[in-house]
CSV table of C-alpha atoms in Angstrom, one decimal:
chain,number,residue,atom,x,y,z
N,4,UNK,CA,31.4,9.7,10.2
N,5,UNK,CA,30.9,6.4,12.5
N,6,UNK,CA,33.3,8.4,14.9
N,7,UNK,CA,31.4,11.1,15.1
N,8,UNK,CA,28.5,9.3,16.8
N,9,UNK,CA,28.4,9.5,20.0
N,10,UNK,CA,26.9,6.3,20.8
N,11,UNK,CA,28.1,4.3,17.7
N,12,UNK,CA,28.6,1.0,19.8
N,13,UNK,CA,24.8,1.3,20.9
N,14,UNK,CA,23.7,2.0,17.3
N,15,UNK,CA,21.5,-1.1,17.2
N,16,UNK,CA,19.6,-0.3,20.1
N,17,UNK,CA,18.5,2.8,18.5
N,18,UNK,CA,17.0,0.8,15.0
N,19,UNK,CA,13.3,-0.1,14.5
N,20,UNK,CA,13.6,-3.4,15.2
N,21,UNK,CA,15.0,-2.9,19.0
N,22,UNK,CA,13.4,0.6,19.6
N,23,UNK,CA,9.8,0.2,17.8
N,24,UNK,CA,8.5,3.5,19.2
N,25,UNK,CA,12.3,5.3,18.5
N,26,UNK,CA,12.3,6.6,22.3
N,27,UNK,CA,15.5,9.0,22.8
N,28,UNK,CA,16.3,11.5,25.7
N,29,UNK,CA,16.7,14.9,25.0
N,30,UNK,CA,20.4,14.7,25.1
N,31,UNK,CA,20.4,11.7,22.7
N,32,UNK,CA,18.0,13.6,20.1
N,33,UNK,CA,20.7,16.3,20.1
N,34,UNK,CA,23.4,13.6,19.7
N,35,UNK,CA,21.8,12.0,16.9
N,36,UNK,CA,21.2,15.6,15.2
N,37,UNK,CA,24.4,16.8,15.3
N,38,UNK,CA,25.0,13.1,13.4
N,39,UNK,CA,22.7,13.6,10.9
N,40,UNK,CA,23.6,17.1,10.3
N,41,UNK,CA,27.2,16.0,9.8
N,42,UNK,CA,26.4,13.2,7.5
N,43,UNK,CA,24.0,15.4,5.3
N,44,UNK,CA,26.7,18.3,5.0
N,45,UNK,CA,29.5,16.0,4.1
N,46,UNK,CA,27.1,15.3,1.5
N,47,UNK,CA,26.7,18.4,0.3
N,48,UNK,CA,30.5,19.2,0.4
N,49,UNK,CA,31.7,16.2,-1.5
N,50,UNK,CA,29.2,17.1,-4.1
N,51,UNK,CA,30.1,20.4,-4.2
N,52,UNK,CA,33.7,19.4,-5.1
N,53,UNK,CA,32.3,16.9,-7.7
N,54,UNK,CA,30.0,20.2,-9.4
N,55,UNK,CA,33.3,22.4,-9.0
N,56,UNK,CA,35.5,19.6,-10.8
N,57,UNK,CA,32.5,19.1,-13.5
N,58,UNK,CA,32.1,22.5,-14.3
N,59,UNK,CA,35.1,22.5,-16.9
N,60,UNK,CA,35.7,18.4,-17.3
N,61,UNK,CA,33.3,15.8,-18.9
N,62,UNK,CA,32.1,13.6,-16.9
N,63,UNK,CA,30.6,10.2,-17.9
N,64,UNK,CA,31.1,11.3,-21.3
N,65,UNK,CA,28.0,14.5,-20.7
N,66,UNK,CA,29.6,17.4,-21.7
N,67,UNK,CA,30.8,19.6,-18.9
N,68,UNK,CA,28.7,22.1,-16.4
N,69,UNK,CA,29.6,25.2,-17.9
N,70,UNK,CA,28.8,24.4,-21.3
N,71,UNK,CA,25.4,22.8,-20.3
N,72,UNK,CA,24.1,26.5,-18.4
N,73,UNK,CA,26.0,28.1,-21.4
N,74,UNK,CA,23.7,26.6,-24.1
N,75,UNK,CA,20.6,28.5,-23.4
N,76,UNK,CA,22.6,31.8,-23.7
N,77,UNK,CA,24.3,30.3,-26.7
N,78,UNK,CA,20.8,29.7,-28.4
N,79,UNK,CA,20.4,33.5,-28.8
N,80,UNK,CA,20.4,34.6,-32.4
N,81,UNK,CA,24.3,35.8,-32.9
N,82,UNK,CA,23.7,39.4,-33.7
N,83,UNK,CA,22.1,40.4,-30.2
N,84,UNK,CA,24.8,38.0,-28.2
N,85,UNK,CA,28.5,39.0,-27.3
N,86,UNK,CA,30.6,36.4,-29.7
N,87,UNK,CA,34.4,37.3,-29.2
N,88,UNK,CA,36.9,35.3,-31.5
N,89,UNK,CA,34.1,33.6,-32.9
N,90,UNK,CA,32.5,31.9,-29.3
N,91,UNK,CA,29.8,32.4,-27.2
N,92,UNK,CA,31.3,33.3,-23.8
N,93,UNK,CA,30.0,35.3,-20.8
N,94,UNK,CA,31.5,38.5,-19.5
N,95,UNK,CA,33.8,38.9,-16.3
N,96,UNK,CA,34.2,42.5,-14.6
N,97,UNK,CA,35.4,41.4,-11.4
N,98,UNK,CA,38.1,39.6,-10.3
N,99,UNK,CA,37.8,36.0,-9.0
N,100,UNK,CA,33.9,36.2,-10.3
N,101,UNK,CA,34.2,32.8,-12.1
N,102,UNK,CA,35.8,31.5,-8.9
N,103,UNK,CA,32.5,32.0,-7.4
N,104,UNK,CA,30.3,31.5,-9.2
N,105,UNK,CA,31.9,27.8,-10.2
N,106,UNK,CA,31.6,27.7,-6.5
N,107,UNK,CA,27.7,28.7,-6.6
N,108,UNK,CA,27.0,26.1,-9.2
N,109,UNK,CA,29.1,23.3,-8.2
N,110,UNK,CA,27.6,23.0,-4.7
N,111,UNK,CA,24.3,24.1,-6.2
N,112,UNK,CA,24.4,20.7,-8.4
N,113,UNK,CA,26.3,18.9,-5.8
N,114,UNK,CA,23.2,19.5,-3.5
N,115,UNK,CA,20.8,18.1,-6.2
N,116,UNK,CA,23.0,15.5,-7.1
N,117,UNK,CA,23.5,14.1,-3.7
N,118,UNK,CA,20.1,15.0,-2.4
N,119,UNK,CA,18.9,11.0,-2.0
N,120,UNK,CA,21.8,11.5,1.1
N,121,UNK,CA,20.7,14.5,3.2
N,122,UNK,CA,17.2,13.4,2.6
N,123,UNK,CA,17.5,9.9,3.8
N,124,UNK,CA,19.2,11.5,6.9
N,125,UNK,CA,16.6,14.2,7.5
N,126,UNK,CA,14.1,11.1,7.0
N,127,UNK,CA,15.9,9.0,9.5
N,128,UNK,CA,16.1,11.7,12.2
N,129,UNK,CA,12.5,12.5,11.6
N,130,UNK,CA,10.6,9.4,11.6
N,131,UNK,CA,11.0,7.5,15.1
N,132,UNK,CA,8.3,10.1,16.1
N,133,UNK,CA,6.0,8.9,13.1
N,134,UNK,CA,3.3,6.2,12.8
N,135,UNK,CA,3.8,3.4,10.7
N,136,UNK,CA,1.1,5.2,8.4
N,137,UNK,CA,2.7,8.6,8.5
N,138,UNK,CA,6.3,7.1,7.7
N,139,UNK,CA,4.4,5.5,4.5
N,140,UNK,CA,3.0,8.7,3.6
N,141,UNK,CA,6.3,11.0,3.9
N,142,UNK,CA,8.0,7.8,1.6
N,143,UNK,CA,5.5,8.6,-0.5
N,144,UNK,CA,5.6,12.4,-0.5
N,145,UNK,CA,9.6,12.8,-0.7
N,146,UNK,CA,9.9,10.6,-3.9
N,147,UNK,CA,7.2,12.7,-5.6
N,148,UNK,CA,8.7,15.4,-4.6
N,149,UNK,CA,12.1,14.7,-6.2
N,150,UNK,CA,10.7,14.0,-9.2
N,151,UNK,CA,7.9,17.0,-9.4
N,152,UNK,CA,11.3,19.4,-8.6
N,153,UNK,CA,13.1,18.0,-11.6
N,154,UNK,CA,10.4,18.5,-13.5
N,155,UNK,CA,10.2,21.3,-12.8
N,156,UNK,CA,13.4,22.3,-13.0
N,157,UNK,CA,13.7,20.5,-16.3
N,158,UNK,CA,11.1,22.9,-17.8
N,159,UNK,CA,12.5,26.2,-16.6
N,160,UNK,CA,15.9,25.1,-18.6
N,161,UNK,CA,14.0,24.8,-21.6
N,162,UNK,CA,12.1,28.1,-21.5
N,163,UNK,CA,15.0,30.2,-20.6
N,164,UNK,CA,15.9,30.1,-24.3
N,165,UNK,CA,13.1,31.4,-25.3
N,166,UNK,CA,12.4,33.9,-22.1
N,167,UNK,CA,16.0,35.5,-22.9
N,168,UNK,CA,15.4,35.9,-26.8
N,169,UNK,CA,12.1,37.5,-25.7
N,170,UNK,CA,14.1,40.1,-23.4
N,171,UNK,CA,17.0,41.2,-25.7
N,172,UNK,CA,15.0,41.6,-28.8
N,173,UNK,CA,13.5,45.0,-27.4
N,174,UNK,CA,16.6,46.9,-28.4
N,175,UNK,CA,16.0,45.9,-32.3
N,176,UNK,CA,19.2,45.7,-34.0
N,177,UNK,CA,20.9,48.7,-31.9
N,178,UNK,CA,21.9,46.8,-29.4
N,179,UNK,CA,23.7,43.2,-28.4
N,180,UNK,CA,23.4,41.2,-25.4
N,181,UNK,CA,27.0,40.9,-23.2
N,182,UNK,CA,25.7,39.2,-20.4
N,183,UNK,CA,27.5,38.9,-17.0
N,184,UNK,CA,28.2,35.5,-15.6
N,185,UNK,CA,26.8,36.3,-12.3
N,186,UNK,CA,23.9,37.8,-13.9
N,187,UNK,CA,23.4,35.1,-16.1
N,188,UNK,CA,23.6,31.9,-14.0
N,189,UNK,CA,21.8,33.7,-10.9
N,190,UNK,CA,19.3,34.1,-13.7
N,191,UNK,CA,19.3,30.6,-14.4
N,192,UNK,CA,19.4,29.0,-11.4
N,193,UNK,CA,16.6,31.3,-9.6
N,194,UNK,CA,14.2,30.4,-12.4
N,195,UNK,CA,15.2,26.5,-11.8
N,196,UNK,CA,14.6,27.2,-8.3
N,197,UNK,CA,11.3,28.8,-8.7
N,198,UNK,CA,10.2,26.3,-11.0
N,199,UNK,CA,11.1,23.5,-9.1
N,200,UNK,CA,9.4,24.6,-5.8
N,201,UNK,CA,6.3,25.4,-7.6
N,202,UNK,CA,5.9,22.2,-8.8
N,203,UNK,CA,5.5,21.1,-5.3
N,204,UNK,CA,2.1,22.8,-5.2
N,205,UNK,CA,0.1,19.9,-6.5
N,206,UNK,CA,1.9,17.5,-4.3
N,207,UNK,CA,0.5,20.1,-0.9
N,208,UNK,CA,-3.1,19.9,-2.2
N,209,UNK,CA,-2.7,15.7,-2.4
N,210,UNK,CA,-1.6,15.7,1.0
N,211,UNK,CA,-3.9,18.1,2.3
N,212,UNK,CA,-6.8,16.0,1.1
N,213,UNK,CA,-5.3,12.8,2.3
N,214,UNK,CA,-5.0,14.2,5.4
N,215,UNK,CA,-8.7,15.2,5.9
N,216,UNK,CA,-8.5,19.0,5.5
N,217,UNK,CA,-9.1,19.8,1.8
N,218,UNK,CA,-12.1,17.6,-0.1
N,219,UNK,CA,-13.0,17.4,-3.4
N,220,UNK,CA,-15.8,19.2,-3.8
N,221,UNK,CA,-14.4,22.2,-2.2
N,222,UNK,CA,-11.5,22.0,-4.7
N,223,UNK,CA,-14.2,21.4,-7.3
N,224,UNK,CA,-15.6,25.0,-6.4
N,225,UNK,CA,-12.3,27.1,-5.7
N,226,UNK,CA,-11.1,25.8,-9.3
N,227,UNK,CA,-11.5,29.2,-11.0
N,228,UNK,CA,-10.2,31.0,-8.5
N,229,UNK,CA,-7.5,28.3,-8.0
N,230,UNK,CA,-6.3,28.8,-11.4
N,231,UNK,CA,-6.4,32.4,-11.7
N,232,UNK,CA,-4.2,32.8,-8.5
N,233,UNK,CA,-1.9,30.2,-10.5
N,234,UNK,CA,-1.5,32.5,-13.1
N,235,UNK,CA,-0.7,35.6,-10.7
N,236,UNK,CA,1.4,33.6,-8.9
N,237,UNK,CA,3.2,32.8,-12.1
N,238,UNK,CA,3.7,36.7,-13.2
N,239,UNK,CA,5.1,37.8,-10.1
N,240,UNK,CA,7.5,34.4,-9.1
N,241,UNK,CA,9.0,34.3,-12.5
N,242,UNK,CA,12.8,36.1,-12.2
N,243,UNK,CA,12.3,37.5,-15.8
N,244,UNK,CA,9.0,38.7,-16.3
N,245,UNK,CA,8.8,37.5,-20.0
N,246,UNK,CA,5.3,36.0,-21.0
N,247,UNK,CA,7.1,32.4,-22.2
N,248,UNK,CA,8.2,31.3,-18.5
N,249,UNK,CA,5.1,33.2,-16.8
N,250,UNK,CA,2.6,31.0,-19.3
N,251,UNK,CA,4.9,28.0,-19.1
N,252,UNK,CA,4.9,28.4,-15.3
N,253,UNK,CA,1.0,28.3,-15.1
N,254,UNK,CA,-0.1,26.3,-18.0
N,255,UNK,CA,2.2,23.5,-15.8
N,256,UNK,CA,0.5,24.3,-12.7
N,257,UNK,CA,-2.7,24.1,-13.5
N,258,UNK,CA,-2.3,20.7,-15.6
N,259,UNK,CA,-0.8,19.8,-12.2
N,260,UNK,CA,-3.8,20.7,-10.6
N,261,UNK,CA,-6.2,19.3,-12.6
N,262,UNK,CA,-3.9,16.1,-11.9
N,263,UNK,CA,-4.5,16.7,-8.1
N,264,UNK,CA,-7.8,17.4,-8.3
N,265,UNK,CA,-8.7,13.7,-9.9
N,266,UNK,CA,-6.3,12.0,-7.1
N,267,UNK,CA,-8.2,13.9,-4.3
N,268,UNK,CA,-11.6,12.7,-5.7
N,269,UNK,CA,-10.6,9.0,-6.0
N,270,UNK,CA,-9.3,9.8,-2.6
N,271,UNK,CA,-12.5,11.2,-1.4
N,272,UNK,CA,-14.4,8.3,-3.4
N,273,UNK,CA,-12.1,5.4,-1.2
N,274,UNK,CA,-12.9,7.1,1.9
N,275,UNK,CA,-16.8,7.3,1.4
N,276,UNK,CA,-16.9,3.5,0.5
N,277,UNK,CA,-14.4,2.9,3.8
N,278,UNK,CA,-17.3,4.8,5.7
N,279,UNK,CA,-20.0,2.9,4.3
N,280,UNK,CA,-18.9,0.0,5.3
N,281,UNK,CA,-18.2,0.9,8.8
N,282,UNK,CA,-22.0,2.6,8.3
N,283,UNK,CA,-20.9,6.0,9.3
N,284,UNK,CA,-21.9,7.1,5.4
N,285,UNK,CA,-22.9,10.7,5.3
N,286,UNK,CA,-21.5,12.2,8.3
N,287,UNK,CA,-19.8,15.3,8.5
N,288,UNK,CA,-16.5,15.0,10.3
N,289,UNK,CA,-17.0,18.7,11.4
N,290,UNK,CA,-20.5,18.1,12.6
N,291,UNK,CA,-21.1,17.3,16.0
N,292,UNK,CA,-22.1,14.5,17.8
N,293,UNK,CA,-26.2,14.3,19.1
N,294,UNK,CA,-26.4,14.4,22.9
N,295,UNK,CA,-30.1,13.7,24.7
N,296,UNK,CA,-30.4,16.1,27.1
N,297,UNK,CA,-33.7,14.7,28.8
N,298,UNK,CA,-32.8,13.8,32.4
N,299,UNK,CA,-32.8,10.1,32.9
N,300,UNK,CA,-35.6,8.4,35.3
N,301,UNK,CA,-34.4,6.6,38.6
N,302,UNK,CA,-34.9,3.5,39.8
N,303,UNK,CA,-37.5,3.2,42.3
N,304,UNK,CA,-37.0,0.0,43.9
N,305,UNK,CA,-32.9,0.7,44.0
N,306,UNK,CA,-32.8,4.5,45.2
N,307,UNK,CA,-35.4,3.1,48.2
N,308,UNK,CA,-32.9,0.2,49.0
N,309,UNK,CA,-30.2,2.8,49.0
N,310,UNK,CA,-32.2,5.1,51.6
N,311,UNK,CA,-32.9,2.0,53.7
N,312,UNK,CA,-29.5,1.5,53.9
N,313,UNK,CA,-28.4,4.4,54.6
N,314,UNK,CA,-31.0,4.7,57.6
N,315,UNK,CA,-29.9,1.6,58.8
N,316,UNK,CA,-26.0,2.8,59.1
């Protein structure tokens, strides 16, 4: 990938320590883009191939891909589940549909797996442009993030047992469950998607009130409302509609919140004492400044030297 950069043998020049204020032409931005861009999707390849290969082999002793997205399925009860020859198994009706969707999963992992890459490199082409307090800040907000999206993710896995026995039980005992495997993984992974992005939610309203735009005591007063649009967000985001993921969903949300709302007042609390000390305790940011209108009396004894003067010339 060195090869790839156009100015590789100038690569110093471009670091922190010999271009503080990370000053680029326009062509050079695009140069180091198209870098970055290959770097992070190499990434993303070779962890695709990784998923692809770990889908059916063990690796580091875990058991393999497939069986780990299988399990939820496999927790069914056995008489609402297709079990042929005695296993739990998913259903193909179309050729090369396992193909694709080992595809869909491998690169799907390979991206989470190898995320710390392409987000190192969308940090590096993003933060020459930042202050050295903005760069501490997006440190701070891409780790939390990671984690708050396996969190997240993490949940959803573990409700999806209970959202799919919730689902096939309608059909009482006339009916059994044969589940497609493009079905059932694009099941899977939508609800790990959706969990995992709405765990970022918190994480907005922290930075939001960091940056000045969202205080405490407004949050204090939207909580209700805050919550209840949790829990509607929650009904209609959820892929499956059952009440377990929709009530997991915003039970998690609004701990999250209440989380958020404690950092945002010992946020709120730091900056009043900061402002007392500089005695500027009190004001309203969005308030504005006092301005004296009353004209302003002139100076006799100057404004007759200056006609003197300008007699005399």
């Amino acid at each position: 990938m060195r090869r790839l950069n156009p100015f590789n043998k100038n690569r110093r020049r471009w670091g922190r320590r010999h271009n503080p204020d990370g000053t680029m032409t326009l062509i050079e931005h695009l140069y180091e883009l198209r870098y970055r861009l290959g770097v992070a999707l190499t990434a993303v390849v070779v962890g695709g191939i990784f998923g692809f290969w770990w889908f059916s082999n063990s690796a580091f002793g875990l058991p393999t891909l497939g069986d780990v997205l299988l399990k939820p399925y496999c927790q069914l009860p056995a008489d609402l589940r297709l079990s042929p020859n005695g296993q739990c198994q998913l259903l193909q009706t179309k050729p090369f549909e396992v193909f694709m969707l080992r595809l869909k999963v491998g690169f799907s992992v390979g991206a989470i797996l190898f995320s710390p890459v392409w987000l190192y490199q969308l940090w590096a082409f993003i933060t020459p442009g930042l202050y050295d307090k903005e760069r501490k800040f997006a440190r701070v907000f891409v780790a939390f993030a990671s984690v708050l999206f396996a969190a997240g993710a993490v949940l959803a896995y573990f409700v999806v047992p209970e959202g799919l026995t919730f689902m096939v039980s309608f059909g009482g005992g006339s009916f059994f469950t044969a589940l497609t495997g493009g079905d059932y993984i694009n099941f899977v992974l939508l609800l790990l998607l959706v969990f995992g992005v709405s765990f970022e939610l918190p994480l907005l309203i922290v930075m939001l009130n960091f940056a000045g735009i969202v205080s405490y005591a407004k949050l204090r007063s939207w909580w209700r409302g805050v919550v209840f649009a949790l829990f509607v967000f929650a009904a209609v985001a959820t892929p499956g509609q059952d009440p377990f993921s929709m009530l997991a969903l915003a039970l998690a949300l609004s701990a999250l919140f209440g989380v958020a709302m404690v950092i945002c007042r010992l946020n709120d609390k730091r900056r009043e004492k900061k402002l007392a000390g500089m005695g500027m305790a009190g004001l309203d940011p969005d308030e504005p400044s006092k301005i004296d209108y009353r004209p302003s009396e002139l100076d006799v004894t100057s404004s007759g030297k200056a006609a003197e003067h300008d007699e005399a010339t």
